[in-house]
Amino acid sequence: MPVIMFSRTPNTKRPRHGAFSLSRRLLRGLALCLVLFSLAAQAADGPGRNAIASAHPAATAAGHEILAAGGNAFDAAVAVSAALAVVEPYSSGIGGGGFWLIHRAEDGFTTMIDGRERAPLAAHRDMYLDAEGEVIPRASVDGPLSAGIPGEPAALAHLAGTYGRLPLAESLVPAIRLAEEGFAVDAHYRRMAGFRLEALRASEDATRLFLRGANVPEEGTVIRQLELAATLRALAERGHDGFYKGEVAEKLVNGVRAGGGIWSLQDLADYEIVERDPVHGEYRGITVTAAAPPSSGGMVLVEALNILEGYDLQQMDAATRTHVIVEAMRRAYRDRAEYLGDPDYVDMPLSRLTHPQYAAGLRAGIRLDRATPSSLLPGVVDTTPKGEDTTHFSIIDGDGNRVAATLSINYPFGAAWVVPGTGVLLNDEMDDFSAKPGVPNVYGLVGAEANAIEPGKRMLSSMTPTFLDDGERIAVVGTPGGSRIISMVLLAALEFSEGRDAKAMVERRRFHHQFLPDAIQFEPLAFDDALQLELQSRGHELQPLDSSYGNMHVVIWDLEKRRVEAASDGRGVGKAEVR
Ligand code: GLY
């Protein structure tokens, strides 16, 4: 099984849960100290109970089933990922990729499994441009030409083989069963299928599997995916090679090429996951551990928090607080567009971007009474982000192992194209590259040369699986939501820093600024009239959204109270469960 491992964090576990807690309590008396030390020691061993929050009840159940069978959080992560691939075909899948941020309790080892898709070897910088050098509409969004080489199967094989207690085949059982028995269409499925109806109709297999009479299926319609079950079985039986070599690989390459794509057997045979050191930061006593490039999530999150560290947000009035958070988002998203890409292809000033002194310089340019127009910072084109895609789950097992995983096939239903005979719905993650530096993608995100297309390169992502640890509580956090992912995790981190629980973190009303377009988007009820007027008077353009966004899933282990809690976003249909 090809795997690259480098720059892993050897031990990010700090001793404070044992020794530091003990010394604090010595001040309160020896007897109390002894009792509490024993509690802290138990807590440090693990919360004792398993907590999972994911975007679908069947996926949460799949994870708990594997934990009950003797698996750990990493086995459960395999089960949840694979189940989501079946029951949320509009969000993620084995035709896609993602980032699994993991922490192993026994030695404090933390790493990020980078299962991001790669550009095919035949890809080239201008592949989505016409003869005039203009971006060909939809070419990087619909159909096989928009698909990167999937990383999720490799990541699942690696998670099970390297970190799990159970064989991969056992952890894939719930997903195979779901694919064979089917799941019922709900209102969210109908909305996603309606959004991608025309594109789905262009694929014979997608039409047969995901539509009925070439239309959006009625609620309650059962979606069975027998070819996908067979492909999952090949993965279960042969591990990594069951997907990337042999019969499945040949069907994938033949099908993609027949549909106008450019995959080769070599692309699949060459695919490797990479273990990467996550991005680390500190915010008001909280250690932040989040996704590293090729995700921009950790960098933007830490840069924005570093800027905000210089303000006492809790003492500010609502308008000033919102204003400085927006200004921090603006600057961090600007740096995303300018600098970030695949670390195996581009040099990035990551340590500068995440350094508190760099943030202090940016903070100095923020006026409390006036918005900074994005046009005064280096930048380019303007458009409106849209889309609702991707998925996230959070797990802490009874031993304290944890997983924050954000997975994607990019746009809803990805490329909307299923490879005949495999049940594999292709991603359209190639749209996350800058098809033409400076021209925005479907989320309105612009990028520079660092994220230009190159053969074998990973496209820049916004996925932000994150751990927050304030010494007393550990949170596992993440959400889907395209370009808004990072700002949602930022707002959740601020909630956590003010002592709020998992439910408050997922329920918080959201707002977003991503440098371009130069406007604050906000959910219904996020800003009252007075706040809107005050922000406008400081020069902010407001873009009220007519619906909510995001689908956050949070698990918190409270070491002081020796309790785990889990919450799934009420905006989605997910389920959080502690057993
Ligand atoms: N495809 C969404 C992301 O990776 O950010």
XYZ file of C-alpha atoms and ligand atoms in Angstrom:
584
model
C 0.000 0.000 0.000
C 1.686 3.228 -1.075
C 1.884 5.700 1.768
C 4.038 8.742 2.355
C 4.572 9.745 5.952
C 6.464 12.816 6.946
C 6.466 15.823 9.210
C 4.135 14.239 11.734
C 3.670 15.727 15.156
C 5.457 13.313 17.486
C 3.594 14.239 20.636
C 1.213 17.127 21.024
C -0.223 15.903 24.307
C 0.573 18.297 27.100
C 0.903 17.068 30.663
C -1.480 19.679 32.043
C -4.465 17.367 32.306
C -2.598 15.473 35.021
C 0.243 17.455 36.587
C -1.011 20.995 35.974
C -4.503 20.232 37.319
C -2.992 18.619 40.383
C -0.810 21.610 41.275
C -3.792 23.967 41.016
C -5.836 21.895 43.339
C -3.048 21.596 45.911
C -3.867 25.198 46.749
C -7.341 24.161 47.758
C -6.241 21.482 50.196
C -4.563 18.140 50.192
C -7.622 16.004 50.754
C -9.543 17.607 47.931
C -6.444 17.402 45.796
C -6.148 13.657 46.225
C -9.733 13.093 45.246
C -9.480 15.362 42.238
C -6.155 13.947 41.171
C -7.703 10.550 41.006
C -10.566 11.965 38.942
C -8.168 13.810 36.650
C -6.137 10.671 36.188
C -9.249 8.778 35.171
C -10.271 11.590 32.877
C -6.866 11.630 31.248
C -7.309 7.938 30.518
C -10.327 8.703 28.385
C -13.900 9.810 28.771
C -15.132 6.226 29.034
C -17.985 6.827 26.627
C -18.068 7.114 22.849
C -19.395 10.236 21.161
C -20.130 10.640 17.457
C -21.752 13.540 15.630
C -22.259 13.190 11.875
C -24.461 14.470 9.091
C -26.669 11.367 8.873
C -28.218 9.102 11.537
C -27.209 5.980 9.567
C -23.574 7.100 9.575
C -23.570 7.842 13.309
C -25.131 4.398 13.875
C -22.481 2.778 11.645
C -19.731 4.325 13.774
C -21.298 3.175 17.036
C -21.795 -0.322 15.597
C -18.071 -0.585 14.920
C -17.165 0.816 18.351
C -19.464 -1.744 19.958
C -17.688 -4.468 17.968
C -14.389 -3.508 19.641
C -13.179 -0.843 17.237
C -11.593 2.448 18.223
C -12.312 5.969 16.970
C -10.243 5.310 13.843
C -12.221 2.192 12.924
C -15.390 4.163 13.616
C -14.093 6.917 11.333
C -13.738 4.356 8.533
C -17.302 3.171 9.127
C -18.761 6.692 9.307
C -16.852 7.897 6.215
C -17.959 4.908 4.160
C -21.559 5.147 5.379
C -21.692 8.857 4.509
C -20.361 7.942 1.057
C -23.473 5.803 0.610
C -26.251 7.830 2.247
C -25.061 11.349 1.383
C -24.057 10.910 -2.266
C -24.383 14.669 -2.716
C -21.676 15.398 -0.107
C -18.811 12.933 -0.147
C -17.910 9.510 -1.459
C -15.267 7.007 -2.398
C -15.037 8.924 -5.651
C -13.872 11.923 -3.603
C -11.450 12.795 -0.844
C -10.969 14.595 2.432
C -8.887 15.271 5.504
C -8.945 13.119 8.647
C -7.400 14.944 11.602
C -6.637 12.296 14.204
C -5.306 12.137 17.742
C -4.189 8.868 19.333
C -4.642 8.960 23.093
C -2.063 6.369 24.129
C 0.927 8.433 22.976
C -0.611 11.805 22.191
C 0.255 11.446 18.520
C -1.614 13.846 16.252
C -1.564 13.876 12.461
C -3.645 14.787 9.454
C -4.343 12.138 6.852
C -4.410 13.980 3.558
C -6.699 12.009 1.252
C -7.220 14.982 -1.051
C -7.781 14.305 -4.739
C -4.926 14.904 -7.176
C -4.999 16.309 -10.694
C -4.608 13.552 -13.306
C -1.148 13.325 -14.864
C -2.584 14.501 -18.205
C -4.003 17.643 -16.576
C -2.508 20.977 -17.537
C -2.751 24.548 -16.429
C -5.079 25.751 -19.181
C -7.288 22.680 -19.503
C -10.470 24.622 -18.673
C -9.722 27.600 -20.954
C -10.951 28.108 -24.516
C -8.875 29.272 -27.485
C -9.303 32.866 -26.316
C -8.004 32.021 -22.867
C -11.418 32.352 -21.235
C -12.739 29.860 -18.670
C -15.138 27.366 -20.334
C -18.303 27.492 -18.217
C -19.030 24.279 -16.247
C -16.008 22.406 -17.693
C -14.462 22.053 -14.224
C -17.801 21.307 -12.546
C -19.791 18.757 -14.587
C -18.694 15.377 -15.954
C -15.508 13.280 -15.869
C -13.125 16.030 -17.000
C -13.819 17.800 -13.706
C -12.773 14.822 -11.558
C -9.550 14.552 -9.600
C -8.063 11.171 -8.661
C -9.979 10.038 -5.556
C -8.263 9.823 -2.188
C -10.955 8.525 0.163
C -10.469 4.779 -0.514
C -6.721 5.098 0.135
C -7.365 7.091 3.311
C -9.799 4.497 4.662
C -7.376 1.644 3.965
C -4.613 3.614 5.677
C -6.719 4.587 8.707
C -7.760 0.990 9.285
C -4.338 -0.528 8.594
C -2.253 1.952 10.587
C -4.485 3.165 13.400
C -7.502 0.846 13.646
C -8.026 -2.220 15.805
C -10.314 -3.981 13.349
C -9.713 -5.124 9.785
C -10.828 -2.689 7.071
C -13.307 -5.311 5.858
C -15.128 -5.307 9.194
C -15.382 -1.523 9.397
C -16.820 -1.398 5.870
C -19.657 -3.838 6.680
C -22.256 -1.205 7.688
C -21.641 0.834 4.514
C -21.904 -2.235 2.267
C -25.162 -3.153 3.992
C -26.503 0.389 3.517
C -25.573 0.327 -0.166
C -27.353 -3.001 -0.658
C -30.426 -2.329 1.446
C -30.736 1.301 0.458
C -31.670 4.503 2.225
C -34.750 6.674 1.969
C -34.766 9.964 0.091
C -35.469 12.940 2.375
C -36.168 16.616 1.739
C -32.482 17.520 1.744
C -31.690 14.857 -0.872
C -34.516 16.236 -3.019
C -33.134 19.745 -2.751
C -29.617 18.652 -3.704
C -30.813 16.456 -6.591
C -33.030 19.280 -7.837
C -30.066 21.649 -7.771
C -27.981 19.240 -9.906
C -30.799 17.751 -11.998
C -29.553 18.748 -15.454
C -26.018 17.562 -14.763
C -27.232 14.238 -13.282
C -29.349 13.605 -16.375
C -26.190 13.681 -18.516
C -24.955 10.486 -16.827
C -26.883 7.289 -17.585
C -25.787 5.614 -14.361
C -26.392 8.685 -12.193
C -29.877 9.002 -13.695
C -30.653 5.324 -12.982
C -29.246 5.415 -9.446
C -30.190 8.831 -8.117
C -33.257 9.897 -10.116
C -36.597 8.278 -10.928
C -37.960 8.754 -14.441
C -35.096 11.244 -14.874
C -36.668 13.423 -12.173
C -36.028 14.080 -8.500
C -37.340 11.051 -6.552
C -40.213 11.432 -4.110
C -39.470 11.469 -0.388
C -39.232 7.928 0.931
C -37.942 6.471 -2.358
C -35.288 3.870 -1.512
C -31.901 4.419 -3.184
C -29.974 1.140 -3.553
C -26.439 1.130 -4.961
C -25.457 -2.464 -5.762
C -22.446 -1.598 -7.943
C -21.136 0.663 -5.177
C -21.559 -2.210 -2.699
C -19.454 -4.416 -5.024
C -16.748 -1.722 -5.263
C -16.721 -1.365 -1.466
C -16.371 -5.162 -1.251
C -13.353 -5.027 -3.556
C -11.846 -2.423 -1.214
C -12.739 -4.549 1.817
C -11.186 -7.688 0.332
C -8.069 -6.262 -1.336
C -7.522 -3.063 0.621
C -5.990 -0.075 -1.207
C -5.298 -2.106 -4.364
C -8.924 -3.231 -4.558
C -9.781 0.276 -5.736
C -6.571 1.558 -7.324
C -5.498 -1.551 -9.257
C -7.150 -4.415 -11.109
C -10.749 -4.683 -12.245
C -12.194 -1.651 -10.427
C -9.341 0.585 -11.618
C -9.785 -0.588 -15.211
C -13.518 0.095 -15.126
C -12.892 3.530 -13.629
C -10.336 4.536 -16.245
C -12.322 3.154 -19.192
C -15.523 4.789 -17.958
C -13.933 8.151 -17.268
C -12.217 8.243 -20.643
C -15.391 7.196 -22.483
C -17.096 10.153 -20.788
C -14.461 12.657 -21.923
C -12.111 12.473 -18.924
C -8.341 12.028 -18.853
C -7.614 9.502 -16.074
C -5.049 6.746 -16.642
C -4.258 3.511 -14.806
C -1.017 5.156 -13.758
C -2.957 7.962 -12.038
C -4.745 5.426 -9.870
C -1.707 3.220 -9.257
C 0.308 6.286 -8.192
C -2.235 7.695 -5.731
C -0.829 8.032 -2.211
C -2.211 9.517 0.951
C 0.159 11.813 2.846
C 0.359 12.263 6.589
C 0.939 15.922 7.353
C 1.669 17.894 10.473
C -1.459 19.918 11.235
C -1.396 23.695 11.621
C -1.085 24.769 15.264
C -1.996 28.020 16.959
C -2.869 29.464 20.361
C -5.826 31.696 21.087
C -6.463 32.934 24.634
C -5.245 29.739 26.264
C -6.749 27.429 23.647
C -4.492 25.234 21.567
C -5.851 25.099 18.029
C -4.939 22.128 15.833
C -6.395 22.225 12.339
C -6.051 21.081 8.752
C -2.761 21.844 7.005
C -2.255 22.626 3.309
C -3.443 21.556 0.819
C -6.296 22.758 2.960
C -6.273 26.449 3.661
C -8.496 25.863 6.693
C -5.934 25.754 9.497
C -3.902 28.650 8.149
C -6.875 30.988 7.701
C -8.345 29.961 11.063
C -5.099 30.530 12.980
C -4.296 33.793 11.177
C -7.773 35.168 11.922
C -7.580 34.071 15.575
C -4.125 35.644 15.906
C -5.538 38.937 14.651
C -8.464 38.678 17.084
C -6.190 37.810 20.020
C -5.392 41.505 20.293
C -8.996 42.471 21.059
C -11.140 41.812 24.085
C -14.146 40.679 22.068
C -16.321 40.058 25.105
C -15.997 43.678 26.191
C -16.943 45.057 22.768
C -20.388 46.150 21.633
C -21.968 43.871 19.017
C -21.123 46.102 16.049
C -17.448 46.539 16.940
C -17.088 42.864 17.726
C -18.661 41.843 14.403
C -16.599 44.464 12.576
C -13.228 43.227 13.869
C -14.146 39.589 13.241
C -15.024 40.531 9.643
C -11.780 42.453 9.241
C -9.838 39.429 10.510
C -11.691 37.155 8.063
C -11.014 39.575 5.202
C -7.263 39.582 5.800
C -6.899 35.854 6.393
C -8.951 34.957 3.292
C -6.855 37.398 1.282
C -3.697 35.529 2.240
C -5.403 32.269 1.331
C -5.964 33.514 -2.212
C -2.467 34.882 -2.514
C -0.228 32.209 -1.069
C -1.755 28.778 -0.642
C -1.628 25.621 -2.709
C -0.300 22.060 -2.558
C 2.743 22.002 -0.223
C 4.341 19.327 -2.402
C 4.382 21.799 -5.302
C 4.660 25.292 -3.851
C 6.630 26.975 -1.092
C 4.297 28.795 1.263
C 5.212 31.254 4.028
C 3.116 29.237 6.473
C 5.135 30.003 9.581
C 4.958 33.738 8.793
C 1.228 33.654 8.048
C 0.488 31.877 11.327
C 2.914 33.967 13.425
C 1.407 36.298 16.066
C 3.710 39.138 14.999
C 2.479 38.956 11.426
C -1.070 39.147 12.782
C -0.113 42.127 14.910
C 0.982 43.952 11.742
C -2.342 43.166 10.071
C -4.247 44.243 13.186
C -2.493 47.607 13.093
C -4.176 48.261 9.741
C -7.683 47.709 11.142
C -9.682 50.812 12.044
C -12.428 50.241 14.576
C -14.701 52.805 12.955
C -14.223 51.937 9.294
C -14.204 48.856 7.051
C -11.046 48.336 4.992
C -12.164 47.983 1.361
C -10.751 44.730 -0.030
C -9.636 46.751 -3.054
C -7.057 48.421 -0.816
C -5.490 45.006 -0.198
C -3.920 43.246 -3.206
C -6.611 41.198 -4.980
C -8.747 40.510 -7.987
C -12.217 39.608 -9.351
C -15.586 39.652 -7.562
C -18.474 37.174 -7.600
C -20.940 35.603 -5.218
C -20.157 32.289 -3.563
C -22.806 29.604 -3.555
C -23.097 25.902 -3.070
C -23.716 23.503 -0.289
C -21.535 20.469 -0.303
C -19.094 18.348 1.636
C -19.652 16.636 4.987
C -18.064 16.487 8.411
C -18.075 14.185 11.421
C -16.497 14.304 14.877
C -15.651 11.349 17.113
C -14.146 10.832 20.564
C -13.962 7.256 21.771
C -13.927 5.992 25.350
C -10.112 5.962 25.386
C -9.821 9.592 24.284
C -8.865 8.884 20.662
C -10.380 11.502 18.406
C -11.122 12.143 14.772
C -12.302 15.302 13.031
C -12.939 14.487 9.385
C -14.209 16.714 6.612
C -14.847 14.921 3.321
C -15.989 16.105 -0.073
C -16.817 15.431 -3.667
C -17.040 19.228 -4.037
C -20.273 20.446 -5.623
C -23.548 18.717 -4.667
C -23.380 15.238 -6.290
C -19.806 16.113 -7.350
C -19.372 15.871 -11.105
C -22.904 14.373 -11.205
C -21.436 11.479 -13.172
C -21.292 7.803 -12.125
C -18.681 5.536 -13.715
C -20.549 2.611 -15.334
C -20.235 -0.688 -13.511
C -18.631 0.785 -10.379
C -21.306 2.877 -8.642
C -18.561 5.474 -8.104
C -19.917 9.014 -8.276
C -17.063 11.239 -9.445
C -15.923 14.346 -7.624
C -15.558 17.695 -9.398
C -12.766 18.811 -7.133
C -10.720 20.125 -10.104
C -12.845 23.271 -9.716
C -10.977 23.970 -6.477
C -7.895 24.802 -8.557
C -7.613 28.293 -10.019
C -8.684 27.476 -13.589
C -7.292 30.884 -14.430
C -5.487 32.668 -11.625
C -7.675 35.537 -10.468
C -10.944 34.082 -11.795
C -13.234 32.747 -9.050
C -14.457 29.158 -8.755
C -18.035 28.054 -7.938
C -17.589 29.356 -4.385
C -16.388 32.738 -5.603
C -12.907 31.963 -4.284
C -10.044 33.394 -6.222
C -6.580 31.918 -6.228
C -3.153 32.816 -7.460
C -0.350 30.902 -9.139
C 0.146 28.761 -6.038
C -3.126 27.001 -6.817
C -2.756 26.724 -10.600
C -3.349 23.274 -12.141
C -0.343 20.962 -12.486
C -0.219 17.207 -13.151
C -0.475 15.225 -9.925
C -1.035 18.324 -7.762
C -3.618 18.559 -4.983
C -6.133 21.383 -5.288
C -6.486 23.895 -2.458
C -9.320 23.184 -0.047
C -11.243 25.075 2.617
C -12.038 21.991 4.699
C -11.194 22.691 8.336
C -11.361 19.694 10.665
C -10.184 21.153 13.974
C -9.326 20.297 17.584
C -9.637 22.967 20.289
C -8.095 22.298 23.689
C -8.202 24.775 26.585
C -6.743 22.368 29.140
C -10.141 21.642 30.645
C -12.173 20.838 27.532
C -11.280 19.320 24.195
C -13.552 20.011 21.221
C -13.628 18.176 17.890
C -15.147 20.521 15.320
C -15.925 20.915 11.622
C -18.572 21.585 9.012
C -19.256 21.498 5.290
C -20.039 24.727 3.458
C -17.549 25.493 0.670
C -15.707 28.755 1.183
C -17.713 29.507 4.335
C -16.302 26.475 6.179
C -13.415 28.380 7.695
C -15.453 31.350 8.919
C -17.961 28.936 10.507
C -15.193 27.121 12.389
C -13.766 30.501 13.432
C -17.121 31.569 14.918
C -17.441 28.193 16.671
C -13.920 28.552 18.104
C -14.869 31.961 19.510
C -17.955 30.403 21.128
C -15.744 27.688 22.650
C -13.303 30.317 23.928
C -16.178 31.966 25.791
C -17.053 28.685 27.511
C -20.091 27.724 25.442
C -21.122 24.112 24.897
C -21.339 21.968 21.753
C -24.978 22.867 21.150
C -24.236 26.602 21.260
C -21.300 26.126 18.896
C -23.411 24.409 16.221
C -26.438 26.659 16.670
C -24.706 30.015 16.520
C -26.042 32.364 13.818
C -23.376 32.851 11.161
C -21.808 35.581 9.098
C -19.018 35.455 6.573
C -16.510 37.580 4.702
C -13.980 36.055 2.305
C -12.083 39.121 1.025
C -13.843 38.930 -2.340
C -16.645 39.633 -2.881
C -16.240 42.566 -0.508
C -19.457 42.027 1.429
C -20.612 40.465 4.688
C -23.035 37.622 4.110
C -25.214 36.668 7.029
C -27.886 34.163 7.903
C -31.447 35.232 8.654
C -31.582 36.572 12.240
C -27.789 36.803 12.564
C -27.882 40.622 12.629
C -30.712 42.757 13.997
C -31.640 46.035 12.303
C -29.521 48.198 14.598
C -26.447 46.037 13.990
C -26.985 46.153 10.233
C -27.216 49.952 10.278
C -24.108 50.260 12.429
C -22.073 47.965 10.160
C -23.233 49.862 7.074
C -22.264 53.138 8.695
C -18.716 51.759 9.069
C -18.622 51.110 5.320
C -19.546 47.427 5.152
C -21.706 46.150 2.331
C -24.249 43.643 3.646
C -25.567 40.650 1.761
C -28.412 39.102 3.732
C -28.905 35.431 2.838
C -32.415 34.053 2.538
C -31.467 30.708 4.033
C -29.107 29.335 6.637
C -25.895 27.488 5.795
C -23.507 24.931 7.273
C -23.941 21.593 8.988
C -21.542 21.572 11.932
C -20.867 18.549 14.135
C -19.088 18.985 17.460
C -18.011 16.612 20.203
C -16.585 17.959 23.475
C -14.798 16.048 26.196
C -14.924 18.003 29.443
C -12.001 16.747 31.488
C -13.017 18.658 34.604
C -16.567 17.389 34.629
C -15.566 14.013 33.168
C -18.312 14.212 30.612
C -18.613 14.005 26.833
C -21.237 15.858 24.846
C -22.044 15.836 21.154
C -24.144 18.126 18.989
C -25.245 18.058 15.371
C -26.322 21.190 13.553
C -30.081 21.715 13.539
C -29.745 23.073 9.998
C -29.129 19.496 8.801
C -30.564 16.047 9.488
C -27.519 14.693 11.286
C -27.339 12.856 14.562
C -25.127 13.274 17.609
C -25.043 10.393 20.032
C -23.068 9.493 23.152
C -23.102 5.815 24.161
N -14.418 21.141 -2.191
C -14.516 22.009 -1.105
C -13.207 22.211 -0.415
O -12.368 21.359 -0.465
O -12.992 23.226 0.159
